[in-house]
mmCIF file of C-alpha atoms in Angstrom:
data_model
loop_
_atom_site.group_PDB
_atom_site.id
_atom_site.type_symbol
_atom_site.label_atom_id
_atom_site.label_comp_id
_atom_site.label_asym_id
_atom_site.label_seq_id
_atom_site.Cartn_x
_atom_site.Cartn_y
_atom_site.Cartn_z
ATOM 1 C CA MET A 252 131.277 97.558 139.709
ATOM 2 C CA GLU A 253 134.682 98.846 140.706
ATOM 3 C CA GLY A 254 138.239 99.328 139.595
ATOM 4 C CA LEU A 255 138.996 99.089 135.929
ATOM 5 C CA GLU A 256 135.360 98.620 134.839
ATOM 6 C CA LEU A 257 134.240 101.683 136.760
ATOM 7 C CA THR A 258 137.030 103.790 135.268
ATOM 8 C CA ALA A 259 136.177 102.582 131.764
ATOM 9 C CA PHE A 260 132.530 103.528 132.237
ATOM 10 C CA GLN A 261 133.542 106.929 133.636
ATOM 11 C CA ILE A 262 135.579 107.559 130.502
ATOM 12 C CA ILE A 263 132.797 106.369 128.178
ATOM 13 C CA SER A 264 130.143 108.415 129.953
ATOM 14 C CA SER A 265 132.158 111.627 130.119
ATOM 15 C CA VAL A 266 133.449 111.630 126.586
ATOM 16 C CA GLY A 267 130.063 110.511 125.218
ATOM 17 C CA THR A 268 128.466 113.539 126.833
ATOM 18 C CA ALA A 269 131.240 115.745 125.443
ATOM 19 C CA ARG A 270 130.771 114.353 121.937
ATOM 20 C CA SER A 271 127.028 115.046 122.153
ATOM 21 C CA SER A 272 127.777 118.659 123.145
ATOM 22 C CA TYR A 273 130.127 119.047 120.186
ATOM 23 C CA ILE A 274 127.513 117.683 117.771
ATOM 24 C CA GLU A 275 124.854 119.996 119.216
ATOM 25 C CA ALA A 276 127.325 122.890 118.816
ATOM 26 C CA ILE A 277 127.450 122.192 115.079
ATOM 27 C CA GLN A 278 123.657 122.246 114.914
ATOM 28 C CA GLN A 279 123.503 125.551 116.780
ATOM 29 C CA ALA A 280 126.109 127.076 114.473
ATOM 30 C CA LYS A 281 124.111 125.872 111.465
ATOM 31 C CA GLU A 282 121.147 127.837 112.838
ATOM 32 C CA GLY A 283 123.318 130.928 113.351
ATOM 33 C CA ASN A 284 123.399 130.625 117.150
ATOM 34 C CA PHE A 285 127.143 131.092 117.454
ATOM 35 C CA ALA A 286 127.201 132.100 121.135
ATOM 36 C CA GLU A 287 125.253 128.944 122.003
ATOM 37 C CA ALA A 288 127.598 126.881 119.825
ATOM 38 C CA GLU A 289 130.636 128.258 121.638
ATOM 39 C CA SER A 290 128.934 127.602 124.982
ATOM 40 C CA LEU A 291 128.295 123.982 123.997
ATOM 41 C CA ILE A 292 131.951 123.561 123.022
ATOM 42 C CA LYS A 293 132.960 124.804 126.485
ATOM 43 C CA GLU A 294 130.441 122.484 128.172
ATOM 44 C CA GLY A 295 131.798 119.594 126.138
ATOM 45 C CA ASP A 296 135.343 120.490 127.122
ATOM 46 C CA GLU A 297 134.428 120.462 130.807
ATOM 47 C CA VAL A 298 133.065 116.911 130.728
ATOM 48 C CA PHE A 299 135.734 115.717 128.295
ATOM 49 C CA VAL A 300 138.379 116.612 130.873
ATOM 50 C CA GLU A 301 136.752 114.214 133.346
ATOM 51 C CA GLY A 302 137.148 111.318 130.923
ATOM 52 C CA HIS A 303 140.636 112.403 129.957
ATOM 53 C CA ASN A 304 141.679 112.585 133.619
ATOM 54 C CA ALA A 305 140.282 109.106 134.310
ATOM 55 C CA HIS A 306 142.259 107.769 131.352
ATOM 56 C CA ALA A 307 145.404 109.585 132.481
ATOM 57 C CA GLY A 308 144.959 108.024 135.915
ATOM 58 C CA LEU A 309 145.087 104.548 134.367
ATOM 59 C CA LEU A 310 148.242 105.443 132.470
ATOM 60 C CA GLN A 311 149.866 106.910 135.567
ATOM 61 C CA GLN A 312 148.979 103.852 137.644
ATOM 62 C CA GLU A 313 150.625 101.571 135.119
ATOM 63 C CA ALA A 314 153.687 103.830 134.737
ATOM 64 C CA GLU A 315 154.218 103.793 138.498
ATOM 65 C CA GLY A 316 154.381 100.014 138.465
ATOM 66 C CA GLY A 317 150.951 99.564 139.966
ATOM 67 C CA PRO A 318 148.815 96.597 139.152
ATOM 68 C CA SER A 319 148.858 96.229 135.404
ATOM 69 C CA SER A 320 145.503 96.893 133.851
ATOM 70 C CA THR A 321 144.135 94.047 131.856
ATOM 71 C CA LEU A 322 143.623 95.067 128.267
ATOM 72 C CA SER A 323 139.972 94.424 127.724
ATOM 73 C CA LEU A 324 137.410 95.190 125.106
ATOM 74 C CA LEU A 325 135.840 97.641 127.558
ATOM 75 C CA ILE A 326 139.077 99.637 127.932
ATOM 76 C CA LEU A 327 139.615 99.586 124.171
ATOM 77 C CA HIS A 328 136.089 100.897 123.702
ATOM 78 C CA ALA A 329 136.686 103.641 126.291
ATOM 79 C CA GLU A 330 139.863 104.762 124.519
ATOM 80 C CA ASP A 331 138.086 104.668 121.163
ATOM 81 C CA GLN A 332 135.310 106.869 122.540
ATOM 82 C CA LEU A 333 137.896 109.262 124.007
ATOM 83 C CA MET A 334 139.616 109.672 120.653
ATOM 84 C CA SER A 335 136.286 109.968 118.836
ATOM 85 C CA ALA A 336 135.131 112.793 121.110
ATOM 86 C CA GLU A 337 138.419 114.598 120.610
ATOM 87 C CA ALA A 338 138.022 114.341 116.831
ATOM 88 C CA PHE A 339 134.415 115.564 117.028
ATOM 89 C CA LYS A 340 135.591 118.667 118.877
ATOM 90 C CA THR A 341 138.001 119.487 116.079
ATOM 91 C CA ILE A 342 135.308 118.914 113.461
ATOM 92 C CA ALA A 343 132.781 120.972 115.431
ATOM 93 C CA GLN A 344 135.163 123.914 115.684
ATOM 94 C CA GLU A 345 135.798 123.778 111.939
ATOM 95 C CA PHE A 346 132.066 123.659 111.156
ATOM 96 C CA ILE A 347 131.393 126.593 113.479
ATOM 97 C CA ASP A 348 134.049 128.620 111.652
ATOM 98 C CA VAL A 349 132.556 127.691 108.271
ATOM 99 C CA HIS A 350 129.036 128.617 109.375
ATOM 100 C CA LYS A 351 130.302 131.967 110.704
ATOM 101 C CA LYS A 352 131.893 132.704 107.328
ATOM 102 C CA ILE A 353 128.716 131.718 105.489
ATOM 103 C CA ALA A 354 126.613 133.949 107.752
ATOM 104 C CA LYS A 355 128.994 136.858 107.186
ATOM 105 C CA LEU A 356 128.893 136.417 103.403
ATOM 106 C CA GLU A 357 125.100 136.156 103.424
ATOM 107 C CA ALA A 358 124.866 139.372 105.454
ATOM 108 C CA GLN A 359 127.205 141.125 103.027
ATOM 109 C CA ASN A 360 125.164 139.899 100.044
ATOM 110 C CA LYS A 361 121.919 141.144 101.624
ATOM 111 C CA ALA A 362 123.483 144.522 102.346
ATOM 112 C CA ALA A 363 124.810 144.770 98.775
ATOM 113 C CA ALA A 364 121.395 143.822 97.364
ATOM 114 C CA LYS A 365 119.718 146.602 99.348
ATOM 115 C CA VAL A 366 122.188 149.165 98.008
ATOM 116 C CA ALA A 367 121.715 148.052 94.397
#
């Protein structure tokens, strides 16, 4: 496997791993492990960049007049996975924020209950 197929699989693999990290970050936040959730977001970002860079390389190659990439189902799938991972990151960050607020409110309610 080489060329366009290899690049497509690099994108799919990288952004799939990133998306998994973002989903796991939500789960960690749900359990109150906010430091671990933030760490998973950073890990996801690191592998996402690999897929993003591979995709940018394809765009640059075409913009420079290089051999035109054939639009294939594989490339469409790779781009779909790239966009999906990016959306999952946004969702994960929102869920982490929500879980932090819930944890803070629960702590305040427990403290108020002890005082009363």
